[in-house]
């Protein structure tokens, strides 16, 4: 499988992993309505001559090599202005023959470690079946290929069962910039008093970066003491699960759920749901339009190269300096390509009390969310992470501010009671987001160092959250939680 001629393999450059070598002629643009034709063929393409396309929002496929009528080598287009990152793919195939069977080999991944080793498979949908499904694991393999200078290759077999459908294949569930804008516009139409949307800044390509505020109308007064939770997502464009988790947070906070109402009464939520819109639209995996990994530039972002970071950082600093604001949390949502479950990264501090306080929220989230893993959660101060939001903000914000990276697997999760892995779905990511939001109630009730800035929770709410003996439930699965 995935064979290549020696002449086509000439010329190499170094990849992310020193042992992983790729060709210098990596594609620089996406394919647009490209027919993969047999060598020497001329004339009009026939049924079964597959047409590949990735020239759409968040699309990525840079090249296709025809091997045989049953096999094709596929090349991921590297991130714009940065050939080191080649992970995300998202493309369509049409002009299929009835019951045509093929093998696709994705031959130029920049990572050797991958959840494909653990059973993860690509997603597929078609025009007649628009719901994403995973290709069966028995039809996929991830292996080191000697015909591609020992690069790791993902091969998967697929049978096209219709000659009229357009089939779409993707690394993970896509979540586009347009989808986010549509979601926010629908929220705008509801004219909710608890919700405000404003323009934080424009990207290099002049796209909106939205800043959402969710709280009770009373808390929006500038002179009122308030506690703020700041959440960001999608700084890495290929980490699409982070957008689903973030939408789950937003959906819950603006809902009529009693926990959401209490949270709005006590707290102000500031949310930037997409920090890298240009990279998302372009179909990059990790970088911005200009090839920057934005999550390594928090220390000294450039207004011309990293405008979204400059705007977000400035807003955070203003909140931190405001005497009427207690900035309690900063959470940056990501997706992880080699680990299972949801989990968190936190910072290591010299002060034992500060370290102990920041361990509280992850433990509560673990009690509320069956897919969250405390064993995967860790606290560190790696030098290579110094430019990340979690590390930088943890060093410069008020010491009482908890700074986390929330990670969620691209693939699946294990639970204490389940047998085997449970693959994530779009709904599964939404649910994690809802659990992230409602866990804040448990945190503020438990943490005696935090005093609510408004009225106490109503007695009826206290009764709903009591287990009958005056103790607060740590599991979060009381009547208060409702159906998620």
Coordinates of C-alpha atoms in Angstrom, one line a residue:
X1 CA 0.0 0.0 0.0
X2 CA 1.0 3.6 -0.5
X3 CA 3.8 2.7 -3.0
X4 CA 5.7 5.5 -4.7
X5 CA 8.4 5.6 -7.4
X6 CA 11.9 6.5 -6.4
X7 CA 12.0 9.6 -8.6
X8 CA 9.0 11.0 -6.9
X9 CA 10.6 10.8 -3.5
X10 CA 13.7 12.8 -4.3
X11 CA 14.3 15.9 -2.1
X12 CA 13.6 16.0 1.6
X13 CA 13.4 18.4 4.5
X14 CA 13.2 18.0 8.3
X15 CA 9.8 17.6 10.0
X16 CA 8.6 18.2 13.5
X17 CA 10.0 14.8 14.6
X18 CA 13.6 14.5 13.6
X19 CA 13.0 11.0 12.3
X20 CA 10.1 12.0 10.2
X21 CA 11.2 13.1 6.7
X22 CA 9.0 14.7 4.0
X23 CA 9.6 15.9 0.5
X24 CA 10.4 19.5 -0.3
X25 CA 7.7 19.7 -2.9
X26 CA 4.9 19.8 -0.3
X27 CA 1.7 21.3 -1.8
X28 CA 1.2 25.0 -1.0
X29 CA -2.5 25.3 -1.9
X30 CA -5.7 23.2 -1.8
X31 CA -6.9 21.1 -4.7
X32 CA -9.9 22.6 -6.5
X33 CA -12.1 20.2 -8.5
X34 CA -9.1 18.0 -9.3
X35 CA -9.6 14.7 -11.3
X36 CA -7.1 12.0 -10.4
X37 CA -6.6 10.4 -13.8
X38 CA -4.6 7.3 -14.9
X39 CA -1.2 8.1 -16.5
X40 CA -1.5 8.8 -20.2
X41 CA -5.3 9.3 -20.1
X42 CA -6.7 12.1 -22.2
X43 CA -10.3 13.2 -22.9
X44 CA -13.3 13.7 -20.7
X45 CA -13.1 12.1 -17.2
X46 CA -15.4 9.1 -16.9
X47 CA -17.4 7.8 -14.0
X48 CA -15.0 6.4 -11.5
X49 CA -12.3 9.0 -12.2
X50 CA -12.5 10.5 -8.8
X51 CA -12.7 14.3 -8.4
X52 CA -11.2 15.7 -5.3
X53 CA -11.9 19.2 -3.9
X54 CA -10.7 21.0 -0.8
X55 CA -11.2 24.6 -2.0
X56 CA -13.8 25.5 0.6
X57 CA -13.9 26.8 4.2
X58 CA -11.6 24.8 6.5
X59 CA -10.8 22.5 3.6
X60 CA -7.4 20.8 3.4
X61 CA -6.0 18.6 0.7
X62 CA -3.0 19.7 -1.3
X63 CA -2.2 16.8 -3.7
X64 CA -3.5 13.5 -4.9
X65 CA -1.4 10.9 -6.7
X66 CA -3.1 8.2 -8.7
X67 CA -1.5 4.8 -7.9
X68 CA -4.0 2.4 -9.4
X69 CA -7.8 2.7 -10.1
X70 CA -8.2 1.3 -6.5
X71 CA -5.6 3.3 -4.6
X72 CA -4.6 7.0 -4.2
X73 CA -1.9 8.8 -2.2
X74 CA -3.2 11.9 -0.5
X75 CA -1.0 14.8 0.7
X76 CA -2.1 17.2 3.4
X77 CA -1.4 20.8 2.6
X78 CA 0.9 22.3 5.3
X79 CA -0.2 25.2 7.4
X80 CA 0.1 28.5 5.5
X81 CA 3.7 29.9 5.8
X82 CA 4.7 27.0 8.0
X83 CA 5.5 23.6 6.4
X84 CA 6.1 22.0 9.8
X85 CA 2.4 21.3 10.6
X86 CA 0.5 18.7 8.5
X87 CA -2.3 17.0 10.5
X88 CA -5.8 18.4 9.6
X89 CA -7.5 17.2 6.4
X90 CA -11.0 17.9 5.1
X91 CA -11.9 17.2 1.5
X92 CA -14.7 16.0 -0.8
X93 CA -14.8 13.2 -3.4
X94 CA -17.3 12.9 -6.2
X95 CA -17.8 11.4 -9.7
X96 CA -17.7 8.0 -8.2
X97 CA -18.8 4.8 -9.9
X98 CA -21.5 2.6 -8.3
X99 CA -20.0 0.4 -5.5
X100 CA -16.5 1.6 -6.3
X101 CA -13.9 0.5 -3.7
X102 CA -10.8 2.5 -3.0
X103 CA -7.9 2.8 -0.6
X104 CA -6.8 6.3 0.4
X105 CA -3.3 6.7 1.9
X106 CA -2.6 10.0 3.8
X107 CA 1.1 9.9 3.4
X108 CA 2.7 13.1 4.9
X109 CA 1.6 13.5 8.5
X110 CA 3.9 15.7 10.5
X111 CA 3.3 13.7 13.7
X112 CA 4.3 10.2 14.5
X113 CA 2.3 9.9 17.7
X114 CA -1.4 9.8 16.9
X115 CA -4.7 8.5 18.2
X116 CA -4.9 6.6 14.9
X117 CA -2.6 4.1 16.7
X118 CA -5.4 3.8 19.4
X119 CA -8.3 3.1 17.1
X120 CA -9.3 6.5 15.9
X121 CA -10.5 6.6 12.3
X122 CA -11.4 9.4 9.9
X123 CA -15.0 10.8 9.6
X124 CA -17.2 10.6 6.6
X125 CA -20.5 11.9 5.5
X126 CA -22.3 12.3 2.1
X127 CA -24.9 14.5 0.5
X128 CA -27.6 11.8 1.1
X129 CA -26.4 11.0 4.7
X130 CA -25.3 14.3 6.2
X131 CA -24.5 13.0 9.7
X132 CA -20.8 12.4 10.3
X133 CA -19.8 8.7 10.9
X134 CA -16.5 7.1 11.7
X135 CA -15.0 4.7 9.2
X136 CA -14.9 1.2 10.8
X137 CA -11.6 0.6 12.5
X138 CA -11.2 -2.7 10.7
X139 CA -10.9 -0.7 7.4
X140 CA -8.1 1.6 8.7
X141 CA -4.4 1.2 9.6
X142 CA -1.7 3.6 10.7
X143 CA 1.8 2.4 10.1
X144 CA 5.4 3.4 9.2
X145 CA 5.7 3.0 5.4
X146 CA 9.1 2.1 3.9
X147 CA 8.0 3.5 0.5
X148 CA 7.6 6.9 2.0
X149 CA 11.0 7.2 3.7
X150 CA 9.4 5.5 6.8
X151 CA 6.9 8.2 7.4
X152 CA 3.7 7.3 9.2
X153 CA 0.8 6.7 6.8
X154 CA -2.9 6.5 7.5
X155 CA -4.6 4.1 5.0
X156 CA -8.3 3.5 4.9
X157 CA -10.5 1.5 2.6
X158 CA -13.9 2.8 1.6
X159 CA -16.7 1.7 -0.7
X160 CA -18.7 4.4 -2.5
X161 CA -22.3 3.1 -2.6
X162 CA -23.7 5.9 -4.7
X163 CA -22.7 7.4 -8.0
X164 CA -24.5 10.7 -7.4
X165 CA -23.4 11.6 -3.8
X166 CA -20.7 13.9 -2.8
X167 CA -18.6 12.4 0.0
X168 CA -16.7 14.4 2.5
X169 CA -13.8 13.1 4.7
X170 CA -12.3 14.8 7.7
X171 CA -9.8 14.4 10.4
X172 CA -12.4 15.4 13.0
X173 CA -15.8 17.0 13.2
X174 CA -15.3 20.3 11.3
X175 CA -16.5 23.6 13.0
X176 CA -16.1 26.5 10.6
X177 CA -15.9 30.2 11.2
X178 CA -19.2 30.6 9.3
X179 CA -20.8 28.1 11.6
X180 CA -19.7 30.1 14.6
X181 CA -21.0 33.4 13.1
X182 CA -24.4 31.7 12.3
X183 CA -24.6 30.4 15.9
X184 CA -23.9 33.9 17.3
X185 CA -26.3 35.6 15.0
X186 CA -29.0 33.2 16.2
X187 CA -28.3 34.2 19.8
X188 CA -28.4 37.9 18.7
X189 CA -31.9 37.4 17.4
X190 CA -33.2 36.2 20.8
X191 CA -32.4 39.6 22.3
X192 CA -31.5 38.1 25.7
X193 CA -30.8 40.6 28.5
X194 CA -28.1 38.3 29.9
X195 CA -26.1 38.1 26.6
X196 CA -24.0 40.7 24.9
X197 CA -21.8 40.3 21.8
X198 CA -19.2 42.9 20.8
X199 CA -16.3 43.1 18.4
X200 CA -13.0 42.5 20.2
X201 CA -10.9 43.1 17.0
X202 CA -10.4 42.2 13.4
X203 CA -7.9 39.6 12.2
X204 CA -5.2 40.1 9.6
X205 CA -7.7 39.1 6.9
X206 CA -10.3 41.4 8.5
X207 CA -12.5 38.8 10.1
X208 CA -14.4 39.3 13.3
X209 CA -13.1 38.2 16.6
X210 CA -16.1 38.2 19.0
X211 CA -16.1 38.9 22.7
X212 CA -19.2 37.5 24.4
X213 CA -20.5 38.6 27.9
X214 CA -23.0 36.4 29.7
X215 CA -24.3 37.6 33.1
X216 CA -27.4 39.1 34.6
X217 CA -28.2 42.6 33.4
X218 CA -27.4 44.1 36.8
X219 CA -23.8 42.8 36.6
X220 CA -23.2 44.7 33.4
X221 CA -23.0 48.0 35.3
X222 CA -19.4 49.3 35.3
X223 CA -19.3 50.5 38.9
X224 CA -20.5 47.1 40.3
X225 CA -18.1 44.7 42.0
X226 CA -18.0 41.6 39.9
X227 CA -16.3 38.2 39.6
X228 CA -15.2 37.3 36.1
X229 CA -14.5 34.0 34.3
X230 CA -12.6 34.4 31.0
X231 CA -12.7 31.6 28.5
X232 CA -11.0 31.4 25.1
X233 CA -11.1 28.7 22.4
X234 CA -9.8 27.7 19.0
X235 CA -6.4 29.4 19.1
X236 CA -5.3 26.3 17.1
X237 CA -7.6 26.1 14.1
X238 CA -7.5 22.4 13.6
X239 CA -8.6 21.6 17.1
X240 CA -12.2 21.7 16.3
X241 CA -13.5 19.9 19.4
X242 CA -12.6 23.0 21.4
X243 CA -15.3 24.9 19.5
X244 CA -17.9 22.3 20.3
X245 CA -17.0 22.4 24.0
X246 CA -17.0 26.2 24.0
X247 CA -20.5 26.3 22.3
X248 CA -21.6 23.8 25.0
X249 CA -20.5 26.3 27.7
X250 CA -22.3 29.2 25.9
X251 CA -25.5 27.2 25.3
X252 CA -25.7 26.3 29.0
X253 CA -24.9 29.8 30.4
X254 CA -27.7 31.5 28.3
X255 CA -30.2 28.8 29.0
X256 CA -33.1 28.8 31.5
X257 CA -31.5 26.1 33.6
X258 CA -31.7 27.0 37.3
X259 CA -27.9 26.5 37.7
X260 CA -27.3 28.8 34.7
X261 CA -29.5 31.5 36.3
X262 CA -27.6 31.3 39.6
X263 CA -24.2 31.5 37.7
X264 CA -25.4 34.6 35.9
X265 CA -26.5 36.2 39.1
X266 CA -23.1 35.7 40.8
X267 CA -20.6 35.8 37.9
X268 CA -19.7 37.5 34.7
X269 CA -18.5 35.2 31.9
X270 CA -16.3 36.7 29.2
X271 CA -15.8 34.3 26.2
X272 CA -13.8 34.6 23.0
X273 CA -15.0 31.6 21.1
X274 CA -12.5 31.7 18.2
X275 CA -9.1 33.3 18.6
X276 CA -7.7 32.3 15.2
X277 CA -10.5 32.8 12.6
X278 CA -8.0 33.2 9.7
X279 CA -6.4 29.8 10.4
X280 CA -9.8 28.2 10.7
X281 CA -11.0 29.4 7.4
X282 CA -7.8 28.5 5.7
X283 CA -7.9 24.9 6.9
X284 CA -4.7 25.1 9.0
X285 CA -4.0 22.8 11.8
X286 CA -2.0 24.9 14.3
X287 CA -1.0 28.3 12.7
X288 CA -2.4 31.6 11.7
X289 CA -2.4 33.0 8.2
X290 CA 1.2 34.1 8.6
X291 CA 2.4 30.8 10.0
X292 CA 2.6 31.7 13.7
X293 CA 1.5 29.3 16.4
X294 CA -0.4 32.0 18.4
X295 CA -0.2 30.0 21.6
X296 CA 3.5 30.7 21.7
X297 CA 3.3 34.5 21.4
X298 CA 1.4 35.6 24.5
X299 CA 4.5 37.3 26.0
X300 CA 5.1 39.8 23.3
X301 CA 2.4 39.7 20.6
X302 CA 2.8 41.9 17.6
X303 CA -0.2 44.2 16.6
X304 CA 0.4 43.4 12.9
X305 CA 1.1 39.7 13.1
X306 CA -0.9 38.7 16.2
X307 CA -3.8 41.2 16.4
X308 CA -6.1 38.8 18.1
X309 CA -3.6 38.1 20.9
X310 CA -2.9 41.8 21.4
X311 CA -6.6 42.6 21.8
X312 CA -7.3 39.6 24.0
X313 CA -4.3 40.2 26.2
X314 CA -5.1 43.9 26.6
X315 CA -8.7 43.1 27.6
X316 CA -7.5 40.6 30.2
X317 CA -4.9 43.1 31.6
X318 CA -7.6 45.8 31.9
X319 CA -9.8 43.4 33.8
X320 CA -6.9 42.5 36.1
X321 CA -6.2 46.1 36.8
X322 CA -9.9 47.1 37.4
X323 CA -10.5 47.5 41.1
X324 CA -14.1 46.5 40.7
X325 CA -13.2 43.2 39.0
X326 CA -12.0 39.9 40.5
X327 CA -10.7 37.9 37.6
X328 CA -11.1 34.4 39.1
X329 CA -10.5 32.1 36.1
X330 CA -8.8 32.0 32.7
X331 CA -9.5 28.8 30.7
X332 CA -8.1 28.2 27.2
X333 CA -9.9 25.3 25.5
X334 CA -7.9 22.9 23.2
X335 CA -8.1 19.4 21.7
X336 CA -5.4 16.7 22.1
X337 CA -4.2 14.4 19.3
X338 CA -2.6 11.7 21.4
X339 CA -4.5 11.4 24.7
X340 CA -8.0 10.2 25.7
X341 CA -10.7 12.0 27.8
X342 CA -10.9 15.6 28.9
X343 CA -8.3 16.9 31.2
X344 CA -6.5 20.0 32.3
X345 CA -3.0 21.5 32.5
X346 CA -2.3 23.9 35.3
X347 CA 0.7 25.8 36.6
X348 CA 3.1 25.0 39.4
X349 CA 3.6 27.7 42.0
X350 CA 6.0 28.1 44.9
X351 CA 3.1 29.0 47.2
X352 CA 1.5 25.8 48.5
X353 CA -1.8 27.5 49.2
X354 CA -2.1 28.8 45.6
X355 CA -1.2 25.4 44.2
X356 CA -3.9 23.7 46.4
X357 CA -6.5 26.3 45.4
X358 CA -6.1 25.7 41.7
X359 CA -6.5 21.9 42.1
X360 CA -10.0 22.4 43.4
X361 CA -11.8 23.1 40.1
X362 CA -10.4 20.2 38.1
X363 CA -11.4 17.8 40.9
X364 CA -15.0 19.1 40.9
X365 CA -15.1 18.9 37.1
X366 CA -14.0 15.3 37.4
X367 CA -16.9 14.6 39.8
X368 CA -19.4 16.2 37.4
X369 CA -18.1 14.9 34.0
X370 CA -17.6 11.2 33.5
X371 CA -15.3 11.9 30.5
X372 CA -12.9 14.1 32.5
X373 CA -9.7 12.5 33.8
X374 CA -7.8 13.6 36.9
X375 CA -5.1 11.1 36.1
X376 CA -4.4 12.9 32.8
X377 CA -4.6 16.3 34.5
X378 CA -1.1 17.7 35.4
X379 CA 0.6 20.9 36.6
X380 CA 3.9 22.0 35.1
X381 CA 6.1 24.9 34.3
X382 CA 7.9 23.6 31.2
X383 CA 10.1 26.2 29.5
X384 CA 8.8 25.3 26.1
X385 CA 5.3 26.3 27.2
X386 CA 6.3 29.8 28.5
X387 CA 4.6 31.6 25.6
X388 CA 1.2 29.9 26.1
X389 CA -1.8 31.7 27.5
X390 CA -1.9 29.5 30.6
X391 CA 1.8 30.0 31.5
X392 CA 2.1 33.7 30.6
X393 CA -1.2 34.8 32.3
X394 CA -0.5 32.6 35.3
X395 CA 2.7 34.6 35.8
X396 CA 1.4 38.1 35.3
X397 CA -2.3 38.2 36.5
X398 CA -3.4 38.5 40.1
X399 CA -2.1 35.4 42.1
X400 CA -5.7 34.5 42.9
X401 CA -6.5 34.0 39.2
X402 CA -6.6 30.3 38.2
X403 CA -5.2 29.7 34.7
X404 CA -5.8 26.4 33.0
X405 CA -5.6 24.8 29.6
X406 CA -8.6 22.5 29.1
X407 CA -7.9 19.7 26.7
X408 CA -10.3 17.2 25.2
X409 CA -9.4 14.2 23.0
X410 CA -10.0 14.2 19.3
X411 CA -11.1 10.6 19.7
X412 CA -12.7 9.1 22.8
X413 CA -12.8 8.7 26.5
X414 CA -12.8 6.0 29.1
X415 CA -14.9 6.0 32.3
X416 CA -14.5 4.1 35.5
X417 CA -17.6 2.0 34.8
X418 CA -17.5 1.6 31.0
X419 CA -15.8 -1.3 29.2
X420 CA -13.5 0.1 26.5
X421 CA -13.5 3.4 24.8
X422 CA -16.5 5.7 24.0
X423 CA -15.8 7.8 20.9
X424 CA -16.7 11.4 21.2
X425 CA -19.6 12.8 19.2
X426 CA -20.6 16.4 18.6
X427 CA -23.1 16.0 21.4
X428 CA -20.4 14.5 23.7
X429 CA -18.3 17.7 23.2
X430 CA -21.3 19.9 23.9
X431 CA -22.0 17.9 27.1
X432 CA -18.4 18.5 28.4
X433 CA -18.9 22.2 27.8
X434 CA -22.1 22.2 29.8
X435 CA -20.4 20.3 32.6
X436 CA -17.5 22.9 32.6
X437 CA -20.1 25.6 33.1
X438 CA -22.1 24.1 35.8
X439 CA -19.0 23.1 37.8
X440 CA -18.4 26.7 38.6
X441 CA -21.4 26.6 40.9
X442 CA -19.9 23.8 42.9
X443 CA -16.6 25.7 43.0
X444 CA -18.0 28.9 44.4
X445 CA -20.2 27.1 47.0
X446 CA -17.2 25.0 48.2
X447 CA -14.4 27.5 48.2
X448 CA -14.6 29.5 51.4
X449 CA -12.0 32.0 50.1
X450 CA -14.5 33.2 47.5
X451 CA -17.4 35.4 48.7
X452 CA -20.3 36.0 46.3
X453 CA -20.5 39.6 45.2
X454 CA -24.3 39.6 45.1
X455 CA -27.2 38.1 47.1
X456 CA -27.0 34.5 48.4
X457 CA -28.4 31.6 46.5
X458 CA -32.1 31.4 47.2
X459 CA -33.3 29.0 49.8
X460 CA -35.2 27.0 47.2
X461 CA -32.0 26.6 45.2
X462 CA -30.1 25.5 48.4
X463 CA -32.8 22.9 49.0
X464 CA -32.5 21.6 45.5
X465 CA -28.7 21.2 45.9
X466 CA -28.8 19.7 49.4
X467 CA -28.6 15.9 49.9
X468 CA -30.8 16.2 53.0
X469 CA -28.0 16.2 55.7
X470 CA -26.8 19.8 55.2
X471 CA -23.8 18.8 53.1
X472 CA -23.2 20.0 49.6
X473 CA -23.1 17.4 46.8
X474 CA -19.7 17.2 45.1
X475 CA -20.8 14.9 42.3
X476 CA -23.0 17.6 40.7
X477 CA -25.6 15.0 40.0
X478 CA -28.3 16.4 42.3
X479 CA -31.7 17.6 41.2
X480 CA -30.0 20.9 40.6
X481 CA -28.1 19.6 37.7
X482 CA -31.1 18.7 35.6
X483 CA -30.8 16.7 32.4
X484 CA -27.7 17.6 30.4

